[in-house]
PDB file of C-alpha atoms in Angstrom:
ATOM      1  CA  THR L   1      -0.076  -0.005  -0.083  1.00  0.00           C
ATOM      2  CA  ALA L   2       2.951   2.376   0.937  1.00  0.00           C
ATOM      3  CA  SER L   3       4.359   1.639  -2.570  1.00  0.00           C
ATOM      4  CA  PHE L   4       1.009   2.344  -4.354  1.00  0.00           C
ATOM      5  CA  VAL L   5       0.432   5.668  -2.507  1.00  0.00           C
ATOM      6  CA  ALA L   6       4.168   6.606  -3.315  1.00  0.00           C
ATOM      7  CA  ALA L   7       3.513   6.427  -6.983  1.00  0.00           C
ATOM      8  CA  GLY L   8       1.174   9.126  -6.754  1.00  0.00           C
ATOM      9  CA  PRO L   9       3.374  12.149  -5.898  1.00  0.00           C
ATOM     10  CA  LEU L  10       6.190  10.779  -7.653  1.00  0.00           C
ATOM     11  CA  TRP L  11       4.703  10.168 -11.123  1.00  0.00           C
ATOM     12  CA  GLY L  12       2.171  12.933 -10.554  1.00  0.00           C
ATOM     13  CA  ALA L  13       5.020  15.430 -10.414  1.00  0.00           C
ATOM     14  CA  VAL L  14       6.317  14.173 -13.704  1.00  0.00           C
ATOM     15  CA  TYR L  15       3.032  14.268 -15.118  1.00  0.00           C
ATOM     16  CA  GLY L  16       2.692  17.976 -14.077  1.00  0.00           C
ATOM     17  CA  VAL L  17       5.934  18.766 -15.710  1.00  0.00           C
ATOM     18  CA  ALA L  18       4.964  16.840 -18.875  1.00  0.00           C
ATOM     19  CA  ILE L  19       1.759  18.909 -18.960  1.00  0.00           C
ATOM     20  CA  ALA L  20       3.414  22.180 -18.524  1.00  0.00           C
ATOM     21  CA  GLU L  21       6.099  21.494 -21.340  1.00  0.00           C
ATOM     22  CA  THR L  22       3.398  20.247 -23.706  1.00  0.00           C
ATOM     23  CA  TRP L  23       1.354  23.557 -23.041  1.00  0.00           C
ATOM     24  CA  SER L  24       4.434  25.585 -23.575  1.00  0.00           C
ATOM     25  CA  SER L  25       5.386  23.696 -26.829  1.00  0.00           C
ATOM     26  CA  ALA L  26       1.740  24.068 -28.262  1.00  0.00           C
ATOM     27  CA  THR L  27       1.349  27.638 -27.627  1.00  0.00           C
ATOM     28  CA  SER L  28       5.073  28.292 -28.712  1.00  0.00           C
ATOM     29  CA  ARG L  29       5.422  30.250 -25.347  1.00  0.00           C
ATOM     30  CA  PRO L  30       8.647  29.540 -23.194  1.00  0.00           C
ATOM     31  CA  PHE L  31       8.175  29.562 -19.358  1.00  0.00           C
ATOM     32  CA  GLU L  32       8.346  33.047 -17.997  1.00  0.00           C
ATOM     33  CA  SER L  33      10.289  31.870 -14.855  1.00  0.00           C
ATOM     34  CA  THR L  34      12.211  28.886 -14.106  1.00  0.00           C
ATOM     35  CA  ALA L  35       9.803  28.270 -11.098  1.00  0.00           C
ATOM     36  CA  THR L  36       6.779  27.484 -13.525  1.00  0.00           C
ATOM     37  CA  PRO L  37       7.674  23.777 -14.043  1.00  0.00           C
ATOM     38  CA  TRP L  38       8.164  23.438 -10.147  1.00  0.00           C
ATOM     39  CA  ARG L  39       4.819  24.778  -9.597  1.00  0.00           C
ATOM     40  CA  TRP L  40       3.356  22.452 -12.113  1.00  0.00           C
ATOM     41  CA  ALA L  41       5.398  19.585 -10.494  1.00  0.00           C
ATOM     42  CA  LEU L  42       4.040  20.610  -7.002  1.00  0.00           C
ATOM     43  CA  GLY L  43       0.445  20.679  -8.343  1.00  0.00           C
ATOM     44  CA  GLY L  44       0.746  17.145 -10.010  1.00  0.00           C
ATOM     45  CA  SER L  45       2.465  15.706  -7.060  1.00  0.00           C
ATOM     46  CA  MET L  46      -0.218  16.812  -4.702  1.00  0.00           C
ATOM     47  CA  ALA L  47      -2.888  15.566  -7.274  1.00  0.00           C
ATOM     48  CA  GLY L  48      -1.165  12.064  -7.568  1.00  0.00           C
ATOM     49  CA  LEU L  49      -1.009  11.791  -3.843  1.00  0.00           C
ATOM     50  CA  ALA L  50      -4.839  12.576  -3.397  1.00  0.00           C
ATOM     51  CA  LEU L  51      -5.843  10.102  -6.077  1.00  0.00           C
ATOM     52  CA  THR L  52      -3.487   7.193  -4.829  1.00  0.00           C
ATOM     53  CA  ALA L  53      -4.520   7.732  -1.246  1.00  0.00           C
ATOM     54  CA  THR L  54      -8.240   7.559  -2.215  1.00  0.00           C
ATOM     55  CA  LEU L  55      -7.828   4.470  -4.179  1.00  0.00           C
ATOM     56  CA  ALA L  56      -5.385   2.693  -1.769  1.00  0.00           C
ATOM     57  CA  SER L  57      -7.937   1.042   0.250  1.00  0.00           C
ATOM     58  CA  PRO L  58     -10.461  -0.086  -2.555  1.00  0.00           C
ATOM     59  CA  VAL L  59      -7.714  -1.261  -4.921  1.00  0.00           C
ATOM     60  CA  GLU L  60      -5.666  -3.240  -2.392  1.00  0.00           C
ATOM     61  CA  SER L  61      -2.671  -3.268  -4.373  1.00  0.00           C
ATOM     62  CA  THR L  62      -0.054  -6.087  -4.019  1.00  0.00           C
ATOM     63  CA  PRO L  63       3.654  -5.495  -3.894  1.00  0.00           C
ATOM     64  CA  GLY L  64       3.964  -6.844  -7.595  1.00  0.00           C
ATOM     65  CA  ASP L  65       1.147  -4.389  -8.749  1.00  0.00           C
ATOM     66  CA  SER L  66       2.944  -1.457  -7.090  1.00  0.00           C
ATOM     67  CA  ALA L  67       6.157  -2.383  -8.802  1.00  0.00           C
ATOM     68  CA  LEU L  68       4.639  -2.575 -12.109  1.00  0.00           C
ATOM     69  CA  ILE L  69       3.085   0.669 -11.866  1.00  0.00           C
ATOM     70  CA  HIS L  70       6.357   2.515 -10.798  1.00  0.00           C
ATOM     71  CA  SER L  71       8.168   0.297 -13.525  1.00  0.00           C
ATOM     72  CA  GLY L  72       5.574   1.397 -16.281  1.00  0.00           C
ATOM     73  CA  ALA L  73       5.740   4.886 -15.324  1.00  0.00           C
ATOM     74  CA  GLY L  74       9.678   5.073 -15.225  1.00  0.00           C
ATOM     75  CA  TRP L  75      10.165   3.357 -18.555  1.00  0.00           C
ATOM     76  CA  GLY L  76       7.201   5.278 -19.980  1.00  0.00           C
ATOM     77  CA  THR L  77       9.116   8.419 -19.113  1.00  0.00           C
ATOM     78  CA  MET L  78      12.529   7.260 -20.461  1.00  0.00           C
ATOM     79  CA  THR L  79      10.753   6.004 -23.459  1.00  0.00           C
ATOM     80  CA  GLY L  80       9.258   9.632 -23.989  1.00  0.00           C
ATOM     81  CA  LEU L  81      12.651  11.271 -23.512  1.00  0.00           C
ATOM     82  CA  LEU L  82      14.655   8.904 -25.727  1.00  0.00           C
ATOM     83  CA  GLY L  83      11.852   9.352 -28.451  1.00  0.00           C
ATOM     84  CA  ALA L  84      12.021  13.046 -28.550  1.00  0.00           C
ATOM     85  CA  ARG L  85      15.819  12.695 -29.069  1.00  0.00           C
ATOM     86  CA  ALA L  86      15.379   9.896 -31.655  1.00  0.00           C
ATOM     87  CA  PHE L  87      13.200  12.512 -33.727  1.00  0.00           C
ATOM     88  CA  GLY L  88      15.607  15.318 -33.302  1.00  0.00           C
ATOM     89  CA  HIS L  89      13.681  17.349 -30.925  1.00  0.00           C
ATOM     90  CA  SER L  90      15.299  19.564 -28.357  1.00  0.00           C
ATOM     91  CA  THR L  91      14.714  19.694 -24.719  1.00  0.00           C
ATOM     92  CA  SER L  92      12.216  22.611 -25.171  1.00  0.00           C
ATOM     93  CA  ARG L  93      10.040  20.536 -27.419  1.00  0.00           C
ATOM     94  CA  GLU L  94      10.047  17.196 -25.674  1.00  0.00           C
ATOM     95  CA  GLY L  95       6.858  17.768 -23.540  1.00  0.00           C
ATOM     96  CA  PRO L  96       4.462  16.264 -25.808  1.00  0.00           C
ATOM     97  CA  PHE L  97       6.889  12.889 -26.157  1.00  0.00           C
ATOM     98  CA  LEU L  98       7.172  12.876 -22.163  1.00  0.00           C
ATOM     99  CA  LEU L  99       3.229  13.210 -21.920  1.00  0.00           C
ATOM    100  CA  ALA L 100       2.661  10.425 -24.261  1.00  0.00           C
ATOM    101  CA  GLY L 101       5.377   8.286 -23.019  1.00  0.00           C
ATOM    102  CA  ILE L 102       4.291   8.419 -19.195  1.00  0.00           C
ATOM    103  CA  ASN L 103       0.604   7.962 -20.236  1.00  0.00           C
ATOM    104  CA  ALA L 104       1.566   4.814 -22.172  1.00  0.00           C
ATOM    105  CA  GLY L 105       3.654   3.465 -19.389  1.00  0.00           C
ATOM    106  CA  LEU L 106       1.119   4.010 -16.803  1.00  0.00           C
ATOM    107  CA  ALA L 107      -1.583   2.442 -19.014  1.00  0.00           C
ATOM    108  CA  ALA L 108       0.718  -0.674 -19.699  1.00  0.00           C
ATOM    109  CA  GLY L 109       1.672  -0.935 -16.086  1.00  0.00           C
ATOM    110  CA  LEU L 110      -2.001  -0.737 -14.776  1.00  0.00           C
ATOM    111  CA  ALA L 111      -3.037  -3.211 -17.672  1.00  0.00           C
ATOM    112  CA  THR L 112      -0.376  -5.663 -16.822  1.00  0.00           C
ATOM    113  CA  SER L 113      -1.184  -5.661 -13.155  1.00  0.00           C
ATOM    114  CA  ALA L 114      -4.851  -6.296 -13.739  1.00  0.00           C
ATOM    115  CA  TYR L 115      -4.057  -9.598 -15.646  1.00  0.00           C
ATOM    116  CA  THR L 116      -0.983 -10.889 -13.890  1.00  0.00           C
ATOM    117  CA  GLU L 117       0.205 -11.873 -10.405  1.00  0.00           C
ATOM    118  CA  TRP L 118       3.772 -10.837 -10.876  1.00  0.00           C
ATOM    119  CA  SER L 119       6.132 -10.694  -7.803  1.00  0.00           C
ATOM    120  CA  ARG L 120       8.301  -7.593  -7.018  1.00  0.00           C
ATOM    121  CA  GLU L 121      11.339  -9.772  -7.726  1.00  0.00           C
ATOM    122  CA  HIS L 122       9.878 -10.501 -11.281  1.00  0.00           C
ATOM    123  CA  VAL L 123       9.533  -6.942 -12.226  1.00  0.00           C
ATOM    124  CA  PHE L 124      12.909  -6.060 -10.939  1.00  0.00           C
ATOM    125  CA  TRP L 125      14.698  -8.585 -13.073  1.00  0.00           C
ATOM    126  CA  LEU L 126      12.437  -7.294 -16.035  1.00  0.00           C
ATOM    127  CA  ASP L 127      13.716  -3.863 -15.148  1.00  0.00           C
ATOM    128  CA  CYS L 128      17.222  -5.242 -15.336  1.00  0.00           C
ATOM    129  CA  ALA L 129      16.526  -6.875 -18.951  1.00  0.00           C
ATOM    130  CA  ILE L 130      15.263  -3.499 -20.414  1.00  0.00           C
ATOM    131  CA  LEU L 131      18.202  -1.386 -18.764  1.00  0.00           C
ATOM    132  CA  ALA L 132      20.659  -3.758 -20.162  1.00  0.00           C
ATOM    133  CA  GLY L 133      19.003  -3.806 -23.669  1.00  0.00           C
ATOM    134  CA  ILE L 134      19.197   0.149 -23.594  1.00  0.00           C
ATOM    135  CA  ALA L 135      22.754   0.095 -22.550  1.00  0.00           C
ATOM    136  CA  GLY L 136      23.602  -2.576 -25.048  1.00  0.00           C
ATOM    137  CA  GLY L 137      21.700  -0.661 -27.811  1.00  0.00           C
ATOM    138  CA  ALA L 138      23.580   2.615 -27.090  1.00  0.00           C
ATOM    139  CA  ALA L 139      27.060   0.831 -26.845  1.00  0.00           C
ATOM    140  CA  LEU L 140      26.416  -0.832 -30.004  1.00  0.00           C
ATOM    141  CA  GLU L 141      25.806   2.455 -31.827  1.00  0.00           C
ATOM    142  CA  ARG L 142      29.140   3.825 -30.382  1.00  0.00           C
ATOM    143  CA  ALA L 143      30.889   0.927 -31.551  1.00  0.00           C
ATOM    144  CA  ILE L 144      29.547   0.747 -34.978  1.00  0.00           C
ATOM    145  CA  GLN L 145      30.056   4.399 -35.747  1.00  0.00           C
ATOM    146  CA  PRO L 146      32.116   6.537 -33.312  1.00  0.00           C
ATOM    147  CA  LYS L 147      31.402  10.214 -33.264  1.00  0.00           C
ATOM    148  CA  GLU L 148      32.755  13.485 -31.870  1.00  0.00           C
ATOM    149  CA  LEU L 149      31.851  15.072 -28.519  1.00  0.00           C
ATOM    150  CA  GLY L 150      28.654  17.266 -28.962  1.00  0.00           C
ATOM    151  CA  ALA L 151      27.165  15.556 -31.906  1.00  0.00           C
ATOM    152  CA  PRO L 152      23.464  14.870 -32.170  1.00  0.00           C
ATOM    153  CA  ASP L 153      22.181  11.937 -30.121  1.00  0.00           C
ATOM    154  CA  ASP L 154      19.398  10.973 -32.343  1.00  0.00           C
ATOM    155  CA  ARG L 155      21.032   7.915 -33.828  1.00  0.00           C
ATOM    156  CA  THR L 156      22.072   6.809 -30.167  1.00  0.00           C
ATOM    157  CA  ALA L 157      18.486   7.333 -29.092  1.00  0.00           C
ATOM    158  CA  ARG L 158      17.123   5.067 -31.842  1.00  0.00           C
ATOM    159  CA  PHE L 159      19.531   2.395 -31.089  1.00  0.00           C
ATOM    160  CA  ALA L 160      18.695   2.577 -27.371  1.00  0.00           C
ATOM    161  CA  LEU L 161      14.949   2.342 -28.118  1.00  0.00           C
ATOM    162  CA  ALA L 162      15.592  -0.720 -30.064  1.00  0.00           C
ATOM    163  CA  GLY L 163      17.662  -2.182 -27.492  1.00  0.00           C
ATOM    164  CA  GLY L 164      15.234  -1.555 -24.731  1.00  0.00           C
ATOM    165  CA  ALA L 165      12.445  -3.221 -26.779  1.00  0.00           C
ATOM    166  CA  LEU L 166      14.519  -6.124 -27.387  1.00  0.00           C
ATOM    167  CA  GLY L 167      15.313  -6.415 -23.748  1.00  0.00           C
ATOM    168  CA  LEU L 168      11.793  -6.201 -22.650  1.00  0.00           C
ATOM    169  CA  GLY L 169      10.868  -8.877 -25.237  1.00  0.00           C
ATOM    170  CA  THR L 170      13.643 -11.030 -23.968  1.00  0.00           C
ATOM    171  CA  GLY L 171      13.002 -10.496 -20.262  1.00  0.00           C
ATOM    172  CA  VAL L 172       9.232 -11.330 -20.691  1.00  0.00           C
ATOM    173  CA  PHE L 173      10.070 -14.525 -22.375  1.00  0.00           C
ATOM    174  CA  LEU L 174      12.952 -15.808 -20.097  1.00  0.00           C
ATOM    175  CA  LEU L 175      11.039 -14.607 -16.956  1.00  0.00           C
ATOM    176  CA  ARG L 176       7.679 -16.135 -18.143  1.00  0.00           C
ATOM    177  CA  ASN L 177       7.792 -18.977 -15.334  1.00  0.00           C
ATOM    178  CA  TYR L 178       9.721 -16.996 -12.796  1.00  0.00           C
ATOM    179  CA  ASP L 179       7.174 -16.632 -10.116  1.00  0.00           C
ATOM    180  CA  LYS L 180       5.831 -20.504 -10.485  1.00  0.00           C
ATOM    181  CA  SER L 181       9.398 -21.922 -10.306  1.00  0.00           C
ATOM    182  CA  ARG L 182      10.283 -19.527  -7.532  1.00  0.00           C
ATOM    183  CA  ALA L 183       7.253 -20.695  -5.394  1.00  0.00           C
ATOM    184  CA  GLY L 184       7.647 -24.262  -6.087  1.00  0.00           C
ATOM    185  CA  GLY L 185      11.393 -23.889  -4.884  1.00  0.00           C
ATOM    186  CA  ARG L 186      10.174 -22.186  -1.900  1.00  0.00           C
ATOM    187  CA  ARG L 187       7.668 -25.169  -1.026  1.00  0.00           C
ATOM    188  CA  ARG L 188      10.405 -27.755  -1.477  1.00  0.00           C
ATOM    189  CA  VAL L 189      12.956 -25.793   0.955  1.00  0.00           C
ATOM    190  CA  LEU L 190      10.039 -25.475   3.665  1.00  0.00           C
ATOM    191  CA  GLU L 191       8.989 -29.166   3.328  1.00  0.00           C
ATOM    192  CA  TRP L 192      12.688 -30.095   3.846  1.00  0.00           C
ATOM    193  CA  LEU L 193      13.116 -27.830   6.827  1.00  0.00           C
ATOM    194  CA  HIS L 194       9.969 -29.095   8.464  1.00  0.00           C
ATOM    195  CA  PRO L 195       9.347 -32.597   7.645  1.00  0.00           C
ATOM    196  CA  THR L 196       5.877 -34.076   8.266  1.00  0.00           C
ATOM    197  CA  ALA L 197       5.434 -36.631  10.899  1.00  0.00           C
ATOM    198  CA  LEU L 198       4.833 -40.335   9.768  1.00  0.00           C
ATOM    199  CA  VAL L 199       1.479 -41.272  11.141  1.00  0.00           C
ATOM    200  CA  VAL L 200       0.648 -44.975  10.988  1.00  0.00           C
ATOM    201  CA  PRO L 201      -3.060 -45.946  11.272  1.00  0.00           C
ATOM    202  CA  GLU L 202      -4.005 -48.398  13.839  1.00  0.00           C
ATOM    203  CA  ARG L 203      -4.967 -51.904  13.054  1.00  0.00           C
TER     204      ARG L 203
END
């Protein structure tokens, strides 16, 4: 429950900044002050906290569900930032990509948690697979075509996105039976530590 409630202010703040940057990009108006994004972040954080605190009791989120929500929002945000770079957009025009990414990530996390019963460890190893894919994709691009310092990062972002997608697919496939095998192993250990007494029926 604590992890579920913590998702509200954390990703609500990111959501607020994404909305502010999207509005600024759509209206072609730069922020009047550096404090403006922080105000949106604070407002989004408070709205997210109110939403998750209200839903905490009826939802009854498991640790795995909360981890999926955090993971989906996190990788959605990362995908939005990489997507903006992949299409050659500057930092001032990344708002729509960031907003689309966090929306897609939250939707994916919520949908997956509704139809699966993954453990927190399962989500952790899946996150590691995605991270390894992103790092591997970026490293492969640098190895294929080294570039000078300060050059555009659009090609690197595209390779990183492709690597992350490959890591996600590989992780889902390799971890498809993770929770079942882990639960089976735990039962065997407990049975070995606590052997059952042999009961001989009377004749």
